[in-house]
mmCIF file of C-alpha atoms and ligand atoms in Angstrom:
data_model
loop_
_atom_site.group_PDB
_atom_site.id
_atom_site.type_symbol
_atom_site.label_atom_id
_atom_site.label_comp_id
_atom_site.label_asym_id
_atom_site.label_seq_id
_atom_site.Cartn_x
_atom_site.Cartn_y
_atom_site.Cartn_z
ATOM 1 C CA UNK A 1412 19.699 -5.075 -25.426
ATOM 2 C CA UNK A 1413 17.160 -2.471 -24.392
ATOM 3 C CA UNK A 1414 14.044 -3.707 -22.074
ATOM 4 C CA UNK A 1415 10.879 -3.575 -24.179
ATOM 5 C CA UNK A 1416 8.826 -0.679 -23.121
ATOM 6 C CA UNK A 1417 5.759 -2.399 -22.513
ATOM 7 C CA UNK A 1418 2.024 -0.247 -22.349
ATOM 8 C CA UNK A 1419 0.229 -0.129 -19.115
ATOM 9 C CA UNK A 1420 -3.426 1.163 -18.675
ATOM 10 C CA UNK A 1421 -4.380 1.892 -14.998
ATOM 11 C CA UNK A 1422 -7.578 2.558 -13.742
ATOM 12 C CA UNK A 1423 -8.207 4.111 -10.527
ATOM 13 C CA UNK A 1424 -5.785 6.080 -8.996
ATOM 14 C CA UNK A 1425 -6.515 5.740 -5.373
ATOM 15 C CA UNK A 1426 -3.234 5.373 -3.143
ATOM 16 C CA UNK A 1427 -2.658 1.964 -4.380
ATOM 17 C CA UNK A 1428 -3.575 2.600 -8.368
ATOM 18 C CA UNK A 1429 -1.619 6.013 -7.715
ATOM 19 C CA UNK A 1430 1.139 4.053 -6.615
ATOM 20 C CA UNK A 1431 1.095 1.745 -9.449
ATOM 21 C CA UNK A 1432 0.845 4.059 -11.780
ATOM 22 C CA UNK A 1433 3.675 6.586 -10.537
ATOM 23 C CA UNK A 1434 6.012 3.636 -10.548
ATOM 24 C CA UNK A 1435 5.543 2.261 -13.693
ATOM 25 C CA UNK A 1436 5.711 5.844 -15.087
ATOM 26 C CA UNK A 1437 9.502 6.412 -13.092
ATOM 27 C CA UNK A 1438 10.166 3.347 -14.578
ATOM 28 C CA UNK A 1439 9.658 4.367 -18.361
ATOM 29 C CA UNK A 1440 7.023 3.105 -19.370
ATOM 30 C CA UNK A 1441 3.986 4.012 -21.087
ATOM 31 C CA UNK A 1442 1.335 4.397 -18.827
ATOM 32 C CA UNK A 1443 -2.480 5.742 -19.374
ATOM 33 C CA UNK A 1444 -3.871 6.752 -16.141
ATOM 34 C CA UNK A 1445 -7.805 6.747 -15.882
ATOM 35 C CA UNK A 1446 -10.359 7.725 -13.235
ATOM 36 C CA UNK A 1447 -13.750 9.187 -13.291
ATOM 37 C CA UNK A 1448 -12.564 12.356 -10.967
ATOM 38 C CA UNK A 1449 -11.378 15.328 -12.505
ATOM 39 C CA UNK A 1450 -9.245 16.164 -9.750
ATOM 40 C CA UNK A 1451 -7.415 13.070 -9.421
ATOM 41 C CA UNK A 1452 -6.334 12.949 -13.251
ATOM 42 C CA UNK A 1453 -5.265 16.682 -13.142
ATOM 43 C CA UNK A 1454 -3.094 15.672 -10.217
ATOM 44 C CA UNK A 1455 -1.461 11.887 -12.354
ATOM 45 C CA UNK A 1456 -0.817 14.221 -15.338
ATOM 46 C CA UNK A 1457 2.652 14.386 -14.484
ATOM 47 C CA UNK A 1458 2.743 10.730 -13.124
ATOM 48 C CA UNK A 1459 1.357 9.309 -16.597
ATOM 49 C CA UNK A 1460 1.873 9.402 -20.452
ATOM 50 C CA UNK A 1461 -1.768 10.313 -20.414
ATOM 51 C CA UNK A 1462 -4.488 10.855 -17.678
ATOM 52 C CA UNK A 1463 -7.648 10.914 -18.741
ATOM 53 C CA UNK A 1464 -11.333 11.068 -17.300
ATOM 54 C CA UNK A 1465 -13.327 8.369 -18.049
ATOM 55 C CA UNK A 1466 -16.275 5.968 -16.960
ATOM 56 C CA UNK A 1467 -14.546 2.557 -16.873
ATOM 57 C CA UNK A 1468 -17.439 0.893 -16.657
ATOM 58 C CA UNK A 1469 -18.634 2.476 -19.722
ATOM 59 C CA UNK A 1470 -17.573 0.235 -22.686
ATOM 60 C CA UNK A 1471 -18.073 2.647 -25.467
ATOM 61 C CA UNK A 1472 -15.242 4.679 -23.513
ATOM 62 C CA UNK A 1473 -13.141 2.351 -22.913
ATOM 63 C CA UNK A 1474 -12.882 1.478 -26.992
ATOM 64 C CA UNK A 1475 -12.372 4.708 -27.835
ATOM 65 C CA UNK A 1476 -9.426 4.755 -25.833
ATOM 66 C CA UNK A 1477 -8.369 1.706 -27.781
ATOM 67 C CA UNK A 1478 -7.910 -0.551 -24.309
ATOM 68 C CA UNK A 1479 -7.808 -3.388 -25.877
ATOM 69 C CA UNK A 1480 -4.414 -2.470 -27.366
ATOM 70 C CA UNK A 1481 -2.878 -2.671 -24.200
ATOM 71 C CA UNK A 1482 -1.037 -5.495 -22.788
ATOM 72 C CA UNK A 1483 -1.782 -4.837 -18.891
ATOM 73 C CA UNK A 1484 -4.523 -3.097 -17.972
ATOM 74 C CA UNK A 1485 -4.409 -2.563 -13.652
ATOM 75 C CA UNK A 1486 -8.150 -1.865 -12.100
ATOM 76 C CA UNK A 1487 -7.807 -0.134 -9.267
ATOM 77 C CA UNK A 1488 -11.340 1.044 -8.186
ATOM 78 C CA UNK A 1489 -11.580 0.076 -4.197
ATOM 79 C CA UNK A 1490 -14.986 1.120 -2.913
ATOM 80 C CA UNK A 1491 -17.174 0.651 -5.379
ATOM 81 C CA UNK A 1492 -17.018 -3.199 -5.791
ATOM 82 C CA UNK A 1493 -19.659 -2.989 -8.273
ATOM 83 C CA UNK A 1494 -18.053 -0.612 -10.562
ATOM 84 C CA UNK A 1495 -14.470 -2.800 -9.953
ATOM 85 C CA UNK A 1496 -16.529 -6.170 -11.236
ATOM 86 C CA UNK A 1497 -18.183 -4.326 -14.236
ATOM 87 C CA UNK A 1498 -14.948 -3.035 -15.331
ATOM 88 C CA UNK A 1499 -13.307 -6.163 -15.335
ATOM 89 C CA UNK A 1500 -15.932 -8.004 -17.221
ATOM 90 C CA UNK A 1501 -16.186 -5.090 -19.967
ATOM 91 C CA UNK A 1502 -12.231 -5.504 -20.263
ATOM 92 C CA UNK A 1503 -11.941 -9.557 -20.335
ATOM 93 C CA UNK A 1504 -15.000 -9.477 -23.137
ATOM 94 C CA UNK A 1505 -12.459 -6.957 -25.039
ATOM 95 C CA UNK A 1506 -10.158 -9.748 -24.897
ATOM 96 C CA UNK A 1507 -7.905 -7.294 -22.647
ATOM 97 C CA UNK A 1508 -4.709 -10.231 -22.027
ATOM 98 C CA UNK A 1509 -3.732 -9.168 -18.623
ATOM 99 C CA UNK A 1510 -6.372 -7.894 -16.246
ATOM 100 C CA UNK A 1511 -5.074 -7.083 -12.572
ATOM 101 C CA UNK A 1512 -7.659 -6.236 -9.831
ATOM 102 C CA UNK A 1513 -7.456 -4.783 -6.250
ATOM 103 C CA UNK A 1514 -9.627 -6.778 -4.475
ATOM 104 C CA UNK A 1515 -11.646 -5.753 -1.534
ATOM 105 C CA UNK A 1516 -12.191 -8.916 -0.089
ATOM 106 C CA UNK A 1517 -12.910 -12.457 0.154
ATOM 107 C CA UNK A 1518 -16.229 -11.912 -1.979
ATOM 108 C CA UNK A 1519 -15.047 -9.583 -4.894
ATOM 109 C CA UNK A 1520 -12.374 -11.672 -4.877
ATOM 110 C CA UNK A 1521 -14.060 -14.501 -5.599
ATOM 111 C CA UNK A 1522 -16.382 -13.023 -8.709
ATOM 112 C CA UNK A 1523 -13.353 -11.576 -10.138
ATOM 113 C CA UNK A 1524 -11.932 -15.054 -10.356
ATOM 114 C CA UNK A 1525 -15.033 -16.391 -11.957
ATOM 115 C CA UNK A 1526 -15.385 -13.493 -14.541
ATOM 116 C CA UNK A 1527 -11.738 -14.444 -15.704
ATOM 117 C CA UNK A 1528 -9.553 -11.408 -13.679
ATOM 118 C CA UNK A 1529 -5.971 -12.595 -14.764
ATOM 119 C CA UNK A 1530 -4.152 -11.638 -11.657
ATOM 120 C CA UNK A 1531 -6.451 -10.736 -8.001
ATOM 121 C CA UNK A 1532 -4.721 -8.392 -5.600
ATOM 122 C CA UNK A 1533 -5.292 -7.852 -2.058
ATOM 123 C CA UNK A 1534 -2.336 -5.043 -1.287
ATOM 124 C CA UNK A 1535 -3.170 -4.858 2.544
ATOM 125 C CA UNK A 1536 -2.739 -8.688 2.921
ATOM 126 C CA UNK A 1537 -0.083 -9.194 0.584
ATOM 127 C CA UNK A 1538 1.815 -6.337 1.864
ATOM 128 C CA UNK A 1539 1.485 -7.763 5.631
ATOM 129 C CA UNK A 1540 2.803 -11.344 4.580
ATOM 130 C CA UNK A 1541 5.596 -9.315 2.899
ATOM 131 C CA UNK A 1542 6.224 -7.355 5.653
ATOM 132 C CA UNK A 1543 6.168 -10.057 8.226
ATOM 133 C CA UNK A 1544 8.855 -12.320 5.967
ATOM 134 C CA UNK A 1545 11.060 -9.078 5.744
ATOM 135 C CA UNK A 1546 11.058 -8.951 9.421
ATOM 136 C CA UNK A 1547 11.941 -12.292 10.622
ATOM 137 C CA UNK A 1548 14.733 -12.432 7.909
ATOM 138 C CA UNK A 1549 16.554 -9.735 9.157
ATOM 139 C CA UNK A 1550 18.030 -11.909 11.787
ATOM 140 C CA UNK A 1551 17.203 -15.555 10.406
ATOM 141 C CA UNK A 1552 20.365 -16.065 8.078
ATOM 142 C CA UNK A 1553 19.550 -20.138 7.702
ATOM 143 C CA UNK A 1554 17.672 -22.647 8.887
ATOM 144 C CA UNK A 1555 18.235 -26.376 9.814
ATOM 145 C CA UNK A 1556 15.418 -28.573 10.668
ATOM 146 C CA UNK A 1557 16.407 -31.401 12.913
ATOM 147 C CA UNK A 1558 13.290 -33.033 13.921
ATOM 148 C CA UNK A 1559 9.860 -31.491 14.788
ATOM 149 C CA UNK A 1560 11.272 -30.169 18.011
ATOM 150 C CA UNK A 1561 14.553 -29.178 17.432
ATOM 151 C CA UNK A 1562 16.395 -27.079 14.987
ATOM 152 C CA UNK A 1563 19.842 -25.074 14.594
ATOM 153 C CA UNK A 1564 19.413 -21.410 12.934
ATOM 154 C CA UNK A 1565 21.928 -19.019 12.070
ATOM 155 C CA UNK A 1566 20.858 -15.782 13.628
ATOM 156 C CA UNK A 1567 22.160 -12.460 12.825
ATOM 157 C CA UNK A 1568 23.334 -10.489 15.949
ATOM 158 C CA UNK A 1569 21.864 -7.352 15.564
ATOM 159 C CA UNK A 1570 23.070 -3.943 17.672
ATOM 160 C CA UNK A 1571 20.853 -4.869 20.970
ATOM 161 C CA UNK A 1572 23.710 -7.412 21.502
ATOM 162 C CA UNK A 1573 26.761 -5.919 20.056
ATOM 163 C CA UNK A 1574 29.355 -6.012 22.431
ATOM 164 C CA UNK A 1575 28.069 -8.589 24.905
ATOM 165 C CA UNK A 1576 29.522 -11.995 25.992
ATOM 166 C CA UNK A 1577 27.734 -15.277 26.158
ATOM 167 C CA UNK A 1578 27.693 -14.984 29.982
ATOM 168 C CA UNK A 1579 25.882 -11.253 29.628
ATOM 169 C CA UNK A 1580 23.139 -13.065 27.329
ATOM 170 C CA UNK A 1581 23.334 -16.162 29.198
ATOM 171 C CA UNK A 1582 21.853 -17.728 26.744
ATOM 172 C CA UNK A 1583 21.161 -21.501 27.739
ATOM 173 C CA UNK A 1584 19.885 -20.569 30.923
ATOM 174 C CA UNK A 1585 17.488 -17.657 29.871
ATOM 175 C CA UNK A 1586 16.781 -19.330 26.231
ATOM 176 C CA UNK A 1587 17.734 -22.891 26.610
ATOM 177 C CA UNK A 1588 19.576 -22.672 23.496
ATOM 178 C CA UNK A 1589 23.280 -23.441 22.686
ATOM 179 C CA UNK A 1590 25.535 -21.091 20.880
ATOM 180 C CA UNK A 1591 27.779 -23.540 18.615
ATOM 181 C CA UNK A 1592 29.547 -20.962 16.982
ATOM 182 C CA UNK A 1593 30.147 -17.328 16.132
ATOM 183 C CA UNK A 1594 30.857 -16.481 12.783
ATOM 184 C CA UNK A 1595 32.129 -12.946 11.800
ATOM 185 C CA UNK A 1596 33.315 -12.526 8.115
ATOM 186 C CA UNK A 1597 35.407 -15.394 6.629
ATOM 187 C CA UNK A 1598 36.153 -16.605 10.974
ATOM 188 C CA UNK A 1599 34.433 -19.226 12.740
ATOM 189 C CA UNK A 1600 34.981 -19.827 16.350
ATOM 190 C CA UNK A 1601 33.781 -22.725 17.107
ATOM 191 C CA UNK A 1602 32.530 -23.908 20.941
ATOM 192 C CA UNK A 1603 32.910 -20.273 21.871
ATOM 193 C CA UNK A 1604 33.888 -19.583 25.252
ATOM 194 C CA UNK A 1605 31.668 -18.067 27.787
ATOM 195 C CA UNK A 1606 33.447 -15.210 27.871
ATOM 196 C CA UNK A 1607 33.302 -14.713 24.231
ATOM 197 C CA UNK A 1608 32.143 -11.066 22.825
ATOM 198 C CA UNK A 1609 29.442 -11.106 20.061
ATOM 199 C CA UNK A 1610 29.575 -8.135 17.918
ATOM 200 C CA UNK A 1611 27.069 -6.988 15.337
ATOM 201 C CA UNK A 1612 26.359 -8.427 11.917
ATOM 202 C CA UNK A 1613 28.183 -11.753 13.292
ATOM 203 C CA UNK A 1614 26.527 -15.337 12.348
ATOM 204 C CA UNK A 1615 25.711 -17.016 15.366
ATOM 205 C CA UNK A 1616 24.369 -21.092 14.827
ATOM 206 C CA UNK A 1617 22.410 -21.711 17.715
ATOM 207 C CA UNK A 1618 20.825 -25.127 18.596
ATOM 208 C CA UNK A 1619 18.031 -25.646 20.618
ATOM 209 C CA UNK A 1620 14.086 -26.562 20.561
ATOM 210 C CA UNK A 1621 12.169 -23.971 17.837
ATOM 211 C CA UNK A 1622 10.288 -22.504 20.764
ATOM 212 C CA UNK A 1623 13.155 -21.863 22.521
ATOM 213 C CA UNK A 1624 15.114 -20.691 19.574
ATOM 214 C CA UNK A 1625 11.639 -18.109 18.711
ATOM 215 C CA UNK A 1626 12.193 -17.360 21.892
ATOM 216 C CA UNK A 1627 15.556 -16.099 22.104
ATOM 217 C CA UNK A 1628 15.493 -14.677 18.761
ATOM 218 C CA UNK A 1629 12.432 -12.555 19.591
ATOM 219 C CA UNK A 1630 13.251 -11.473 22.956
ATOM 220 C CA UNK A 1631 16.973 -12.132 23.559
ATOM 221 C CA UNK A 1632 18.609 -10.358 20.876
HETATM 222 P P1 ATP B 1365 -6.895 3.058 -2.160
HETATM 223 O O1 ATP B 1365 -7.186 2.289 -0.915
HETATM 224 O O2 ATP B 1365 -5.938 2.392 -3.094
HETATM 225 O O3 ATP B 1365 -6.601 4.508 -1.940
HETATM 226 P P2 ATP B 1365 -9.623 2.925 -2.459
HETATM 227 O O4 ATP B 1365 -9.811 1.504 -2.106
HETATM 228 O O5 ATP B 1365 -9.905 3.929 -1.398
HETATM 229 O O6 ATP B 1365 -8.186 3.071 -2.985
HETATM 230 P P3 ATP B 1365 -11.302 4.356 -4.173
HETATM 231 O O7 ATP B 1365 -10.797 5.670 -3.689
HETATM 232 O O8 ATP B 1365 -12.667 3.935 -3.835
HETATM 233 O O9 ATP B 1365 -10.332 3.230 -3.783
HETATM 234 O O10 ATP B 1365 -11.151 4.266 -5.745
HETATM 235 C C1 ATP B 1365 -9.951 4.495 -6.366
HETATM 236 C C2 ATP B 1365 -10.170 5.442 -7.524
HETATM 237 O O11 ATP B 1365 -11.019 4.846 -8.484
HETATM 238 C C3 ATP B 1365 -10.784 6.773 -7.131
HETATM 239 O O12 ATP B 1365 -9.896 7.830 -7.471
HETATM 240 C C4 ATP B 1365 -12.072 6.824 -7.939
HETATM 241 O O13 ATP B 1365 -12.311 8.105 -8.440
HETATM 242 C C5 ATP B 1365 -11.797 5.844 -9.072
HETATM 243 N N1 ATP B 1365 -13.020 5.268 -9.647
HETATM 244 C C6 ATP B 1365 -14.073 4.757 -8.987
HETATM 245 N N2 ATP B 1365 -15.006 4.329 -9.848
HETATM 246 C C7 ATP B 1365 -14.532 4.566 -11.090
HETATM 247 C C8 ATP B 1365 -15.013 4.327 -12.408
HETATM 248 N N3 ATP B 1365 -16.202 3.769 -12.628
HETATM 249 N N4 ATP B 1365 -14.235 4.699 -13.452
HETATM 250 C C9 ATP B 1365 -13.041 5.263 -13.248
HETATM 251 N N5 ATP B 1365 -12.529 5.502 -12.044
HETATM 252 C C10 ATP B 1365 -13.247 5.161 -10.972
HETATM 253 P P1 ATP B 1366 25.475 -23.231 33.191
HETATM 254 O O1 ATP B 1366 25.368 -24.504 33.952
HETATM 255 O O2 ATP B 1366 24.206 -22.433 33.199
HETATM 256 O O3 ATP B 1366 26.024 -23.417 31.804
HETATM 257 P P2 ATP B 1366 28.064 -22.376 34.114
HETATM 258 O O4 ATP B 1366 28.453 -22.119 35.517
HETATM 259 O O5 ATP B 1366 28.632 -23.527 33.429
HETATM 260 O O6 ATP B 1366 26.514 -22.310 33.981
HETATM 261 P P3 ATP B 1366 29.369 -20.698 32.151
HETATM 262 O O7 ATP B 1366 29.712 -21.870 31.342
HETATM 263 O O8 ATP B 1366 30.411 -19.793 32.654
HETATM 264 O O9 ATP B 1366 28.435 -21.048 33.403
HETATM 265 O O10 ATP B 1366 28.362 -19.823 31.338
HETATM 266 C C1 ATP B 1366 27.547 -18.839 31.939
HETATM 267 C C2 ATP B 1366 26.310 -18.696 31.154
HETATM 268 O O11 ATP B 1366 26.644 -18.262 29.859
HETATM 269 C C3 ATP B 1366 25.573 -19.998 30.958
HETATM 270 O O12 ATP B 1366 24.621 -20.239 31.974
HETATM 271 C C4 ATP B 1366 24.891 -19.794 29.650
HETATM 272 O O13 ATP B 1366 23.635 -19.166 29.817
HETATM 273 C C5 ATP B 1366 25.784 -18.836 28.940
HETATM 274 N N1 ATP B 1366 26.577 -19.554 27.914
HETATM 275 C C6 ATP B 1366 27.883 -19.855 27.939
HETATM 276 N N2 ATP B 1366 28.265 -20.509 26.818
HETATM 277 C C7 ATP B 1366 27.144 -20.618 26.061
HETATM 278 C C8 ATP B 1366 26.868 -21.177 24.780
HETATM 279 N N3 ATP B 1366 27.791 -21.755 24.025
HETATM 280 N N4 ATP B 1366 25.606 -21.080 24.336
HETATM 281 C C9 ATP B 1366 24.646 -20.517 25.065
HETATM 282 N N5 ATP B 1366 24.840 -19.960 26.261
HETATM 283 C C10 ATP B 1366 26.077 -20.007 26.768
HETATM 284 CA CA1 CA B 1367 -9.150 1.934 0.556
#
């Protein structure tokens, strides 16, 4: 079954609306692009089904362009928090379903909510929680709480290690933590020897205290 094409209307196309708008576009779907600059909708012409230069805040515009027909409708203005809270209002009292916002911060953020935005977007924060997830999953493979204190994570041995024995790492004495055992593809060696080499992309299920595992995981591999 083909994926409904759905329409999208974005307005502002800063480097986040931009972005927004160039993806949706690559992804085939209809997409009107809108921004007050001239310069800016020359440049999402290509980007968009149609670009267009309008006032968003300007109601009369808006209709004309028949926004209301649109089931998402993205507003992207940044600076001008005024114009941003205006432009949401004029959309949710055209019944507009789905109104997204960039938010600016904690303030804008919380009008928007009151003035019914549907969905409040803060692309620097949300990208840095992202980002920060992304990061620390790289290695942690699973997690096993075992009380407050202690836990036993399988870490994923990245190419600072490859090649080294438990006695190079020395693990326990440096980290504190225990290696249990080393699992690479469908092998497990369990109670590894000291003398055991680690390669990359194998499993290793380390107990130990969480600071001690942050620790290691962090700094020792
Ligand atoms: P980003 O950080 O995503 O690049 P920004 O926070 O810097 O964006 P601005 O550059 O202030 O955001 O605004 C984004 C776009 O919104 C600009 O291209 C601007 O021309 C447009 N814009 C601002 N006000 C209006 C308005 N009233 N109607 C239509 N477009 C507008
Ligand atoms: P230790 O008392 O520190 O364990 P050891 O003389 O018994 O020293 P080995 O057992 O040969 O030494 O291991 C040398 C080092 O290798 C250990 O100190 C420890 O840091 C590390 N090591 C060996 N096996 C493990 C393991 N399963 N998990 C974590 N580290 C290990
Ligand atoms: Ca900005």
């Amino acid at each position: 079954m083909a994926e409904k094409k759905k329409q999208f209307a974005v307005i502002g196309l800063g480097r986040f609306g931009g972005s927004v708008c160039k993806e949706l576009y690559k992804m085939g779907h209809q997409v009107l692009a809108i921004d007050n600059n001239e310069a800016k909708v020359n440049e999402f012409a290509a980007h968009s089904t149609h670009a267009v230069i309008a006032n968003a805040t300007d109601e009369k515009s808006l209709q004309s362009l028949g926004i209301r027909n649109f089931e998402y409708v993205i507003v992207a203005i940044g600076d001008d928090i005024q114009s941003s809270i205006l432009t949401t209002l004029v959309l949710k009292e055209m019944e507009v379903e789905n109104v997204w916002v960039k938010a600016q911060n904690a303030y804008h953020h919380k009008v928007l909510d009151k003035i019914g935005a549907d969905r409040i977007i803060h692309p620097e924060q949300d990208m840095g929680i992202r980002i920060a997830q992304h990061v620390t999953s790289e290695k942690i493979v699973d997690y096993i709480e075992l009380s407050d204190e202690y836990s036993i994570v399988e870490l994923l041995a990245t190419k600072k290690i490859h090649n080294s024995t438990l006695i190079d790492l020395d693990v326990r004495a440096k980290f504190g933590c225990t290696i249990l055992a080393i699992k690479r593809g469908e092998d497990i060696n369990v109670s590894p020897l000291p003398d055991d080499t680690i390669y990359e992309k194998d499993v290793l299920i380390v107990i130990g205290h969480k600071a001690d595992l942050k620790r290691f995981e962090e700094e020792g591999m």
